[in-house]
């Protein structure tokens, strides 16, 4: 049964942490500022811009996903998702969190005969070749995920995969090895799918890539491996409803956006670290990194001048990064806020045996569980940061279950659109990624693209 997740932001508040937010400020000007941001977001929702908020209730779409997933799961042994950015990170986050890091290494019986799942984002030929060499074309499904249908990385993978399949099965059968997840009416992928009768799933027009994890983009890969979509979506719906209030103290996403925005603009704490203490949640931190970066890192026009704005997200993992980043977090510049994720039930009980009773450096570990050690390290690190005047907060998850994950993903997405309103940027666009795409098109010889002149490396500056 799903339990609610909790967000403990006490270590961002005064006097718990030096320079923390005063309760009177939170309940006064910040609550008022949030009400304004909430009004901006509500207006966008009313205009139909924020389709991700409706995804938990899209029952027809979910039925379509489940129907295809059921059929494909019976036939295919390997499902390969081809998608990058928002079209790949969500599927990876769901896969790792809900299926675990060893899903593809499990036997058929252990996987309950659901297929293995691979998410390939980068067009790195080494990875792609190594993967294809390990797959059986006759039992492989490619789920090509691209909202625009024109993303060079994904489409190049599609072209290679299509030729690879066609070399093994006849052309007629080849189309049955593909599922396109794309815009319902626009784009090249939609055109190809319509012309060739390839099965397709829609990405709603008002759902952008990085807000698409709960659309068919993330749902199909999860469902084909047996993830309980109803629980995932129930969790997301619960959070969506919790956040339907402009009263700051009752709105978890509102509090998150407010404290992070405030930490950035009033204290220069512009680096926002998401650090789950669970290996399975590491890809959630990477998913958040893209969500926060691509949504909020924008040029804002102030008196006609473009002013760079936006926080810098950083994905970390506890306890691993206590041995990598913690020194910097404790004593480096005061420019960070750390968000921990604590998982109460780890999902496996591993007892640490008592041994070497005469060696105090080891004896204290005996009799505790490994999960207890991991959780204790999180609590100790949060306290250590607090004592150094380093603000931090913690999401407490009862477990890494579908419902709990649905809540967390929805909370982070809603916080992102609130933060967009607070920073005065449009969290749904990404104009800054266009130039490098255009230059790539020109250099790769795409018709109608201007071939850019890139200066030759200057020998003086090359060693
Ligand atoms: O969040 C976004 O909008 C981007 O990261 C896109 O998801 C990414 O560029 C892939 O785009 P597409 O789905 O059109 O292939």
Short mmCIF file of C-alpha atoms and ligand atoms in Angstrom, two decimals:
data_model
loop_
_atom_site.label_atom_id
_atom_site.label_comp_id
_atom_site.label_asym_id
_atom_site.label_seq_id
_atom_site.Cartn_x
_atom_site.Cartn_y
_atom_site.Cartn_z
CA UNK A 1 0.00 0.00 0.00
CA UNK A 2 1.23 3.47 -0.87
CA UNK A 3 2.27 5.75 1.93
CA UNK A 4 2.83 9.45 1.61
CA UNK A 5 6.35 10.78 1.22
CA UNK A 6 7.44 13.58 3.55
CA UNK A 7 9.62 16.61 2.91
CA UNK A 8 11.61 17.74 5.97
CA UNK A 9 13.09 21.18 5.38
CA UNK A 10 13.94 21.95 9.02
CA UNK A 11 17.66 22.20 8.20
CA UNK A 12 16.91 25.14 5.91
CA UNK A 13 15.22 27.10 8.66
CA UNK A 14 16.55 29.50 11.32
CA UNK A 15 17.80 28.96 13.93
CA UNK A 16 18.46 25.29 13.01
CA UNK A 17 21.04 26.34 10.47
CA UNK A 18 23.08 29.57 10.31
CA UNK A 19 21.51 31.96 7.85
CA UNK A 20 18.39 29.79 7.64
CA UNK A 21 15.00 31.09 6.60
CA UNK A 22 13.07 32.80 9.35
CA UNK A 23 9.62 31.28 10.02
CA UNK A 24 8.10 34.77 9.88
CA UNK A 25 9.64 35.32 6.45
CA UNK A 26 8.39 31.95 5.22
CA UNK A 27 4.87 32.71 6.40
CA UNK A 28 5.04 36.35 5.29
CA UNK A 29 6.77 37.55 2.13
CA UNK A 30 7.69 34.09 0.84
CA UNK A 31 4.14 32.80 1.25
CA UNK A 32 2.94 35.85 -0.68
CA UNK A 33 5.57 35.34 -3.39
CA UNK A 34 4.46 31.74 -3.70
CA UNK A 35 0.83 32.78 -4.09
CA UNK A 36 1.90 34.90 -7.07
CA UNK A 37 3.87 32.03 -8.60
CA UNK A 38 0.94 29.70 -8.01
CA UNK A 39 -1.35 32.12 -9.86
CA UNK A 40 1.04 32.20 -12.85
CA UNK A 41 1.16 28.39 -12.93
CA UNK A 42 -2.63 28.10 -12.54
CA UNK A 43 -3.11 30.45 -15.48
CA UNK A 44 -0.82 28.33 -17.63
CA UNK A 45 -2.66 25.24 -16.56
CA UNK A 46 -5.97 26.85 -17.49
CA UNK A 47 -4.53 27.65 -20.93
CA UNK A 48 -3.75 23.95 -21.34
CA UNK A 49 0.05 24.34 -21.29
CA UNK A 50 0.79 22.00 -18.38
CA UNK A 51 -0.33 18.65 -19.71
CA UNK A 52 1.92 16.74 -17.33
CA UNK A 53 -0.47 17.56 -14.48
CA UNK A 54 -3.24 15.63 -16.22
CA UNK A 55 -1.20 12.50 -16.99
CA UNK A 56 -2.16 10.63 -13.79
CA UNK A 57 -5.78 10.76 -14.96
CA UNK A 58 -5.26 9.82 -18.65
CA UNK A 59 -6.98 6.45 -18.33
CA UNK A 60 -7.54 5.95 -22.06
CA UNK A 61 -3.87 6.51 -22.84
CA UNK A 62 -2.88 4.12 -20.06
CA UNK A 63 -5.21 1.43 -21.47
CA UNK A 64 -3.56 1.87 -24.87
CA UNK A 65 -0.11 1.52 -23.29
CA UNK A 66 -1.11 -1.61 -21.36
CA UNK A 67 -2.67 -3.26 -24.38
CA UNK A 68 0.48 -2.83 -26.46
CA UNK A 69 2.74 -3.71 -23.55
CA UNK A 70 0.87 -6.97 -22.85
CA UNK A 71 1.17 -8.10 -26.45
CA UNK A 72 4.82 -7.13 -26.88
CA UNK A 73 5.88 -8.56 -23.51
CA UNK A 74 4.74 -12.00 -24.61
CA UNK A 75 6.71 -11.99 -27.82
CA UNK A 76 9.92 -10.04 -27.23
CA UNK A 77 12.84 -10.96 -25.00
CA UNK A 78 14.59 -7.59 -25.25
CA UNK A 79 13.06 -4.14 -25.47
CA UNK A 80 15.41 -1.32 -26.49
CA UNK A 81 14.26 2.24 -25.86
CA UNK A 82 15.90 4.74 -28.20
CA UNK A 83 15.43 8.24 -26.81
CA UNK A 84 17.53 11.07 -25.42
CA UNK A 85 17.05 13.86 -22.85
CA UNK A 86 13.47 13.86 -21.66
CA UNK A 87 12.74 10.96 -24.00
CA UNK A 88 15.23 8.65 -22.25
CA UNK A 89 15.96 9.83 -18.71
CA UNK A 90 12.47 9.12 -17.35
CA UNK A 91 12.45 5.55 -18.67
CA UNK A 92 15.85 4.94 -17.07
CA UNK A 93 14.67 6.42 -13.78
CA UNK A 94 11.61 4.16 -13.68
CA UNK A 95 13.59 1.12 -14.80
CA UNK A 96 16.31 1.43 -12.18
CA UNK A 97 14.00 2.41 -9.32
CA UNK A 98 11.28 -0.15 -9.90
CA UNK A 99 13.04 -3.05 -11.64
CA UNK A 100 16.40 -2.64 -9.92
CA UNK A 101 19.93 -2.48 -11.30
CA UNK A 102 20.17 -6.20 -12.11
CA UNK A 103 16.95 -6.66 -14.09
CA UNK A 104 18.75 -7.53 -17.31
CA UNK A 105 21.01 -10.01 -15.53
CA UNK A 106 18.09 -11.93 -14.00
CA UNK A 107 16.87 -15.21 -15.43
CA UNK A 108 13.57 -15.38 -17.34
CA UNK A 109 11.93 -16.95 -14.29
CA UNK A 110 13.24 -14.25 -11.97
CA UNK A 111 11.85 -11.63 -14.38
CA UNK A 112 8.56 -13.50 -14.51
CA UNK A 113 9.20 -13.82 -18.26
CA UNK A 114 9.01 -10.08 -18.82
CA UNK A 115 11.61 -8.82 -21.32
CA UNK A 116 14.98 -7.29 -20.55
CA UNK A 117 15.01 -3.50 -20.95
CA UNK A 118 17.77 -1.32 -22.41
CA UNK A 119 17.57 2.46 -22.67
CA UNK A 120 20.07 3.88 -25.14
CA UNK A 121 20.37 7.64 -25.37
CA UNK A 122 23.81 8.53 -26.70
CA UNK A 123 24.68 7.65 -30.30
CA UNK A 124 27.99 6.23 -29.14
CA UNK A 125 28.84 3.60 -31.77
CA UNK A 126 30.77 1.48 -29.28
CA UNK A 127 27.80 1.10 -26.94
CA UNK A 128 25.35 0.58 -29.76
CA UNK A 129 27.43 -2.05 -31.53
CA UNK A 130 28.11 -3.92 -28.29
CA UNK A 131 24.40 -3.95 -27.52
CA UNK A 132 23.30 -5.12 -30.98
CA UNK A 133 25.91 -7.87 -30.87
CA UNK A 134 24.23 -9.23 -27.76
CA UNK A 135 20.64 -9.15 -29.03
CA UNK A 136 18.64 -11.62 -31.10
CA UNK A 137 16.92 -9.54 -33.82
CA UNK A 138 13.96 -11.90 -34.07
CA UNK A 139 13.14 -11.33 -30.38
CA UNK A 140 13.99 -7.61 -30.08
CA UNK A 141 11.58 -4.68 -30.01
CA UNK A 142 12.80 -1.11 -30.52
CA UNK A 143 10.71 1.59 -28.88
CA UNK A 144 11.75 4.75 -30.71
CA UNK A 145 10.88 7.72 -28.51
CA UNK A 146 11.05 11.17 -30.00
CA UNK A 147 8.39 13.81 -29.62
CA UNK A 148 9.74 15.87 -32.51
CA UNK A 149 10.72 12.83 -34.54
CA UNK A 150 13.75 14.75 -35.74
CA UNK A 151 16.34 14.30 -33.01
CA UNK A 152 19.59 13.35 -34.75
CA UNK A 153 20.83 11.05 -31.99
CA UNK A 154 17.63 9.02 -31.76
CA UNK A 155 16.88 8.97 -35.47
CA UNK A 156 20.40 7.79 -36.33
CA UNK A 157 19.91 4.92 -33.87
CA UNK A 158 16.54 4.15 -35.44
CA UNK A 159 18.04 3.99 -38.94
CA UNK A 160 20.79 1.63 -37.78
CA UNK A 161 18.33 -0.53 -35.82
CA UNK A 162 15.91 -0.69 -38.75
CA UNK A 163 18.63 -1.88 -41.13
CA UNK A 164 19.83 -4.37 -38.51
CA UNK A 165 16.35 -5.82 -38.11
CA UNK A 166 15.71 -5.89 -41.86
CA UNK A 167 18.92 -7.78 -42.43
CA UNK A 168 17.52 -10.53 -40.20
CA UNK A 169 13.79 -10.64 -40.86
CA UNK A 170 11.84 -9.75 -44.00
CA UNK A 171 10.72 -6.17 -44.53
CA UNK A 172 7.08 -6.97 -43.86
CA UNK A 173 7.88 -8.44 -40.44
CA UNK A 174 10.45 -5.72 -39.62
CA UNK A 175 7.85 -3.08 -38.86
CA UNK A 176 6.49 -5.33 -36.10
CA UNK A 177 9.82 -4.88 -34.30
CA UNK A 178 9.23 -1.16 -33.82
CA UNK A 179 6.99 0.95 -31.67
CA UNK A 180 7.11 4.71 -32.12
CA UNK A 181 6.29 7.06 -29.23
CA UNK A 182 5.86 10.48 -30.75
CA UNK A 183 3.64 13.51 -31.32
CA UNK A 184 0.05 12.47 -32.13
CA UNK A 185 -0.08 14.41 -35.41
CA UNK A 186 3.26 16.05 -36.26
CA UNK A 187 6.77 15.00 -37.15
CA UNK A 188 8.68 12.60 -39.34
CA UNK A 189 8.27 9.62 -37.04
CA UNK A 190 4.50 10.02 -37.13
CA UNK A 191 4.63 10.24 -40.94
CA UNK A 192 6.73 7.08 -41.23
CA UNK A 193 4.54 5.24 -38.75
CA UNK A 194 1.36 6.23 -40.61
CA UNK A 195 2.80 5.32 -44.00
CA UNK A 196 4.22 1.98 -42.89
CA UNK A 197 1.69 0.83 -40.32
CA UNK A 198 4.15 0.88 -37.39
CA UNK A 199 2.33 0.83 -34.02
CA UNK A 200 2.50 4.18 -32.25
CA UNK A 201 1.83 5.74 -28.87
CA UNK A 202 1.18 9.46 -28.42
CA UNK A 203 3.14 12.07 -26.50
CA UNK A 204 0.46 14.67 -25.72
CA UNK A 205 1.23 17.95 -27.55
CA UNK A 206 1.19 19.87 -24.25
CA UNK A 207 3.71 17.56 -22.56
CA UNK A 208 7.35 18.44 -23.16
CA UNK A 209 10.13 15.87 -23.06
CA UNK A 210 11.36 16.47 -19.53
CA UNK A 211 7.79 16.43 -18.20
CA UNK A 212 6.88 13.22 -20.05
CA UNK A 213 7.93 10.47 -17.63
CA UNK A 214 4.30 9.68 -16.78
CA UNK A 215 3.19 9.74 -20.43
CA UNK A 216 3.67 6.75 -22.79
CA UNK A 217 7.34 7.87 -22.97
CA UNK A 218 8.02 6.42 -19.52
CA UNK A 219 4.92 4.27 -19.10
CA UNK A 220 5.44 1.87 -21.99
CA UNK A 221 8.96 0.75 -21.03
CA UNK A 222 7.79 0.31 -17.44
CA UNK A 223 4.59 -1.52 -18.35
CA UNK A 224 6.27 -3.93 -20.76
CA UNK A 225 8.36 -5.12 -17.80
CA UNK A 226 5.37 -5.50 -15.52
CA UNK A 227 5.49 -2.29 -13.46
CA UNK A 228 2.12 -1.50 -11.83
CA UNK A 229 1.17 1.69 -13.65
CA UNK A 230 -1.97 2.22 -11.60
CA UNK A 231 0.08 2.57 -8.39
CA UNK A 232 2.66 4.84 -10.03
CA UNK A 233 -0.10 7.11 -11.34
CA UNK A 234 -2.06 6.99 -8.08
CA UNK A 235 1.03 8.30 -6.31
CA UNK A 236 1.43 11.07 -8.87
CA UNK A 237 -2.28 11.95 -8.60
CA UNK A 238 -2.04 12.12 -4.83
CA UNK A 239 0.84 14.59 -5.05
CA UNK A 240 -0.86 16.60 -7.79
CA UNK A 241 -3.86 17.00 -5.47
CA UNK A 242 -1.73 17.84 -2.43
CA UNK A 243 -0.21 20.64 -4.46
CA UNK A 244 -3.54 22.18 -5.45
CA UNK A 245 -3.30 24.95 -2.92
CA UNK A 246 -1.67 28.36 -2.88
CA UNK A 247 -1.08 28.07 0.86
CA UNK A 248 2.65 27.62 0.97
CA UNK A 249 2.89 25.55 4.13
CA UNK A 250 0.45 22.93 2.75
CA UNK A 251 2.07 22.60 -0.67
CA UNK A 252 5.23 20.40 -0.71
CA UNK A 253 6.26 21.42 -4.23
CA UNK A 254 5.62 25.04 -3.32
CA UNK A 255 7.91 24.81 -0.30
CA UNK A 256 10.64 23.11 -2.33
CA UNK A 257 10.54 25.70 -5.11
CA UNK A 258 10.36 28.56 -2.64
CA UNK A 259 13.28 27.51 -0.45
CA UNK A 260 15.54 26.68 -3.39
CA UNK A 261 14.72 29.89 -5.25
CA UNK A 262 15.17 31.90 -2.09
CA UNK A 263 18.49 30.22 -1.29
CA UNK A 264 19.72 31.13 -4.78
CA UNK A 265 18.56 34.70 -5.12
CA UNK A 266 19.05 35.89 -1.56
CA UNK A 267 22.08 33.85 -0.44
CA UNK A 268 23.83 32.91 -3.68
CA UNK A 269 23.18 29.21 -3.07
CA UNK A 270 22.62 28.43 -6.71
CA UNK A 271 23.88 24.83 -6.77
CA UNK A 272 21.14 22.41 -5.88
CA UNK A 273 22.36 18.90 -5.14
CA UNK A 274 19.96 15.94 -5.20
CA UNK A 275 21.53 13.09 -3.25
CA UNK A 276 19.45 9.94 -2.78
CA UNK A 277 20.75 7.32 -0.37
CA UNK A 278 19.70 4.40 -2.59
CA UNK A 279 21.46 3.14 -5.69
CA UNK A 280 18.10 2.58 -7.35
CA UNK A 281 17.36 6.30 -7.19
CA UNK A 282 20.59 7.54 -8.76
CA UNK A 283 18.89 7.90 -12.20
CA UNK A 284 16.10 9.91 -10.55
CA UNK A 285 18.79 12.41 -9.55
CA UNK A 286 20.01 12.52 -13.17
CA UNK A 287 16.44 12.94 -14.40
CA UNK A 288 16.00 15.84 -11.95
CA UNK A 289 19.28 17.35 -13.10
CA UNK A 290 17.89 17.69 -16.63
CA UNK A 291 14.47 18.86 -15.41
CA UNK A 292 15.88 21.63 -13.23
CA UNK A 293 18.65 22.66 -15.67
CA UNK A 294 16.76 22.74 -18.96
CA UNK A 295 13.67 24.30 -17.40
CA UNK A 296 15.28 27.06 -15.36
CA UNK A 297 18.61 27.94 -16.98
CA UNK A 298 17.46 30.76 -19.24
CA UNK A 299 18.22 34.27 -20.36
CA UNK A 300 15.69 36.66 -18.83
CA UNK A 301 15.09 39.98 -20.59
CA UNK A 302 15.63 42.88 -18.19
CA UNK A 303 15.25 46.33 -19.84
CA UNK A 304 16.00 44.75 -23.21
CA UNK A 305 19.18 43.06 -21.95
CA UNK A 306 19.45 39.27 -21.75
CA UNK A 307 20.35 38.34 -18.17
CA UNK A 308 21.51 34.80 -17.49
CA UNK A 309 19.56 33.16 -14.70
CA UNK A 310 18.88 29.80 -13.13
CA UNK A 311 20.27 27.38 -10.58
CA UNK A 312 22.75 24.58 -11.31
CA UNK A 313 21.49 21.12 -10.37
CA UNK A 314 23.92 18.40 -9.43
CA UNK A 315 23.14 14.70 -9.18
CA UNK A 316 24.91 12.84 -6.38
CA UNK A 317 24.58 9.52 -4.57
CA UNK A 318 24.84 8.76 -0.87
CA UNK A 319 26.84 7.32 0.72
CA UNK A 320 29.17 7.01 -2.31
CA UNK A 321 29.62 10.76 -2.77
CA UNK A 322 30.43 11.29 0.91
CA UNK A 323 33.81 10.06 -0.33
CA UNK A 324 33.83 12.44 -3.27
CA UNK A 325 31.73 15.60 -2.84
CA UNK A 326 31.20 15.91 0.90
CA UNK A 327 34.47 17.73 1.58
CA UNK A 328 33.36 20.41 -0.88
CA UNK A 329 29.82 20.47 0.50
CA UNK A 330 31.15 20.98 4.05
CA UNK A 331 33.94 23.48 3.52
CA UNK A 332 33.69 24.74 -0.04
CA UNK A 333 31.89 27.91 -1.11
CA UNK A 334 28.52 28.67 0.49
CA UNK A 335 26.75 28.21 -2.82
CA UNK A 336 24.89 24.93 -2.37
CA UNK A 337 21.75 23.38 -0.96
CA UNK A 338 21.72 19.62 -0.52
CA UNK A 339 18.49 17.66 -0.93
CA UNK A 340 18.74 14.16 0.46
CA UNK A 341 16.42 11.26 -0.28
CA UNK A 342 16.07 8.83 2.62
CA UNK A 343 14.46 5.43 2.02
CA UNK A 344 13.00 3.90 5.17
CA UNK A 345 12.60 0.29 3.96
CA UNK A 346 15.55 -0.57 1.77
CA UNK A 347 13.87 -3.60 0.21
CA UNK A 348 16.46 -6.12 1.43
CA UNK A 349 17.64 -7.03 4.89
CA UNK A 350 21.39 -7.60 5.05
CA UNK A 351 22.70 -8.15 8.55
CA UNK A 352 26.31 -7.22 9.25
CA UNK A 353 27.87 -10.15 11.12
CA UNK A 354 29.65 -9.61 14.42
CA UNK A 355 33.33 -10.41 14.03
CA UNK A 356 36.58 -9.14 15.48
CA UNK A 357 35.04 -8.12 18.86
CA UNK A 358 38.45 -6.89 19.98
CA UNK A 359 38.76 -4.33 17.17
CA UNK A 360 36.58 -1.33 18.04
CA UNK A 361 36.89 0.06 14.49
CA UNK A 362 34.90 -2.96 13.24
CA UNK A 363 33.09 -4.31 16.30
CA UNK A 364 30.45 -1.54 16.37
CA UNK A 365 29.16 -2.59 12.94
CA UNK A 366 28.25 -6.14 13.95
CA UNK A 367 24.57 -6.79 14.54
CA UNK A 368 23.38 -3.75 12.63
CA UNK A 369 21.82 -4.04 9.19
CA UNK A 370 23.47 -2.53 6.14
CA UNK A 371 20.30 -0.50 5.54
CA UNK A 372 20.59 0.96 9.05
CA UNK A 373 24.17 1.99 8.31
CA UNK A 374 23.15 3.72 5.06
CA UNK A 375 20.28 5.59 6.71
CA UNK A 376 22.46 6.55 9.67
CA UNK A 377 25.07 7.95 7.30
CA UNK A 378 22.42 10.15 5.71
CA UNK A 379 21.22 11.44 9.07
CA UNK A 380 24.79 12.03 10.24
CA UNK A 381 25.72 13.85 7.03
CA UNK A 382 22.65 16.08 7.26
CA UNK A 383 23.58 16.97 10.84
CA UNK A 384 27.22 17.54 9.95
CA UNK A 385 26.16 19.95 7.19
CA UNK A 386 23.76 21.71 9.53
CA UNK A 387 26.51 22.22 12.12
CA UNK A 388 28.67 23.80 9.42
CA UNK A 389 25.84 26.17 8.49
CA UNK A 390 25.16 24.29 5.25
CA UNK A 391 21.43 24.18 4.42
CA UNK A 392 19.94 20.84 3.53
CA UNK A 393 16.57 19.10 3.39
CA UNK A 394 15.34 15.53 3.12
CA UNK A 395 12.64 13.69 1.23
CA UNK A 396 11.62 10.66 3.29
CA UNK A 397 10.29 7.76 1.23
CA UNK A 398 8.75 4.85 3.13
CA UNK A 399 10.11 2.60 0.34
CA UNK A 400 11.02 2.74 -3.35
CA UNK A 401 7.60 1.60 -4.56
CA UNK A 402 5.53 2.68 -7.53
CA UNK A 403 3.28 4.95 -5.46
CA UNK A 404 6.13 6.62 -3.59
CA UNK A 405 8.08 7.19 -6.80
CA UNK A 406 4.99 8.62 -8.52
CA UNK A 407 4.69 11.15 -5.69
CA UNK A 408 8.34 12.16 -5.85
CA UNK A 409 8.41 12.58 -9.63
CA UNK A 410 5.24 14.67 -9.59
CA UNK A 411 6.50 16.82 -6.70
CA UNK A 412 9.75 17.62 -8.53
CA UNK A 413 7.94 18.48 -11.76
CA UNK A 414 5.44 20.76 -10.04
CA UNK A 415 8.25 22.45 -8.10
CA UNK A 416 9.97 23.09 -11.43
CA UNK A 417 7.06 25.02 -12.90
CA UNK A 418 6.64 27.03 -9.68
CA UNK A 419 10.36 27.81 -9.75
CA UNK A 420 10.00 28.88 -13.39
CA UNK A 421 7.43 31.45 -12.30
CA UNK A 422 9.69 32.62 -9.45
CA UNK A 423 12.72 33.05 -11.71
CA UNK A 424 10.53 34.70 -14.36
CA UNK A 425 11.39 32.15 -17.05
CA UNK A 426 9.33 29.83 -19.21
CA UNK A 427 10.12 26.38 -17.78
CA UNK A 428 8.69 24.64 -20.84
CA UNK A 429 11.03 25.90 -23.56
CA UNK A 430 14.73 25.35 -24.31
CA UNK A 431 15.83 27.95 -26.87
CA UNK A 432 19.46 27.58 -25.84
CA UNK A 433 19.81 24.10 -27.31
CA UNK A 434 18.90 25.15 -30.86
CA UNK A 435 22.15 26.70 -32.04
CA UNK A 436 24.28 23.60 -31.58
CA UNK A 437 21.57 21.54 -33.31
CA UNK A 438 21.60 23.92 -36.30
CA UNK A 439 25.40 23.79 -36.49
CA UNK A 440 25.28 19.99 -36.39
CA UNK A 441 22.70 19.90 -39.19
CA UNK A 442 24.88 22.16 -41.33
CA UNK A 443 28.04 20.14 -40.67
CA UNK A 444 26.24 16.85 -41.32
CA UNK A 445 24.87 18.15 -44.63
CA UNK A 446 21.16 18.35 -43.82
CA UNK A 447 19.32 19.87 -46.78
CA UNK A 448 18.43 23.53 -46.30
CA UNK A 449 20.92 24.02 -43.47
CA UNK A 450 23.62 26.60 -43.65
CA UNK A 451 27.09 25.09 -43.47
CA UNK A 452 28.77 26.92 -40.59
CA UNK A 453 32.34 28.07 -40.71
CA UNK A 454 34.10 26.84 -37.61
CA UNK A 455 37.58 28.30 -37.26
CA UNK A 456 40.42 25.80 -37.49
CA UNK A 457 42.12 25.25 -34.12
CA UNK A 458 44.75 27.93 -33.58
CA UNK A 459 48.10 26.14 -33.22
CA UNK A 460 49.20 28.63 -30.52
CA UNK A 461 46.55 27.32 -28.18
CA UNK A 462 46.90 23.61 -28.80
CA UNK A 463 49.48 21.57 -26.91
O1 LIG B 1 13.17 17.95 -22.35
C1 LIG B 1 13.21 18.12 -23.56
O2 LIG B 1 12.33 18.71 -24.18
C2 LIG B 1 14.39 17.57 -24.34
O3 LIG B 1 15.35 17.05 -23.48
C3 LIG B 1 13.90 16.47 -25.29
O4 LIG B 1 13.27 15.47 -24.57
C4 LIG B 1 15.07 15.89 -26.10
O5 LIG B 1 15.74 16.90 -26.77
C5 LIG B 1 14.57 14.84 -27.08
O6 LIG B 1 13.63 15.39 -27.93
P1 LIG B 1 12.69 14.49 -28.79
O7 LIG B 1 11.75 13.76 -27.91
O8 LIG B 1 11.97 15.43 -29.71
O9 LIG B 1 13.55 13.53 -29.56
#
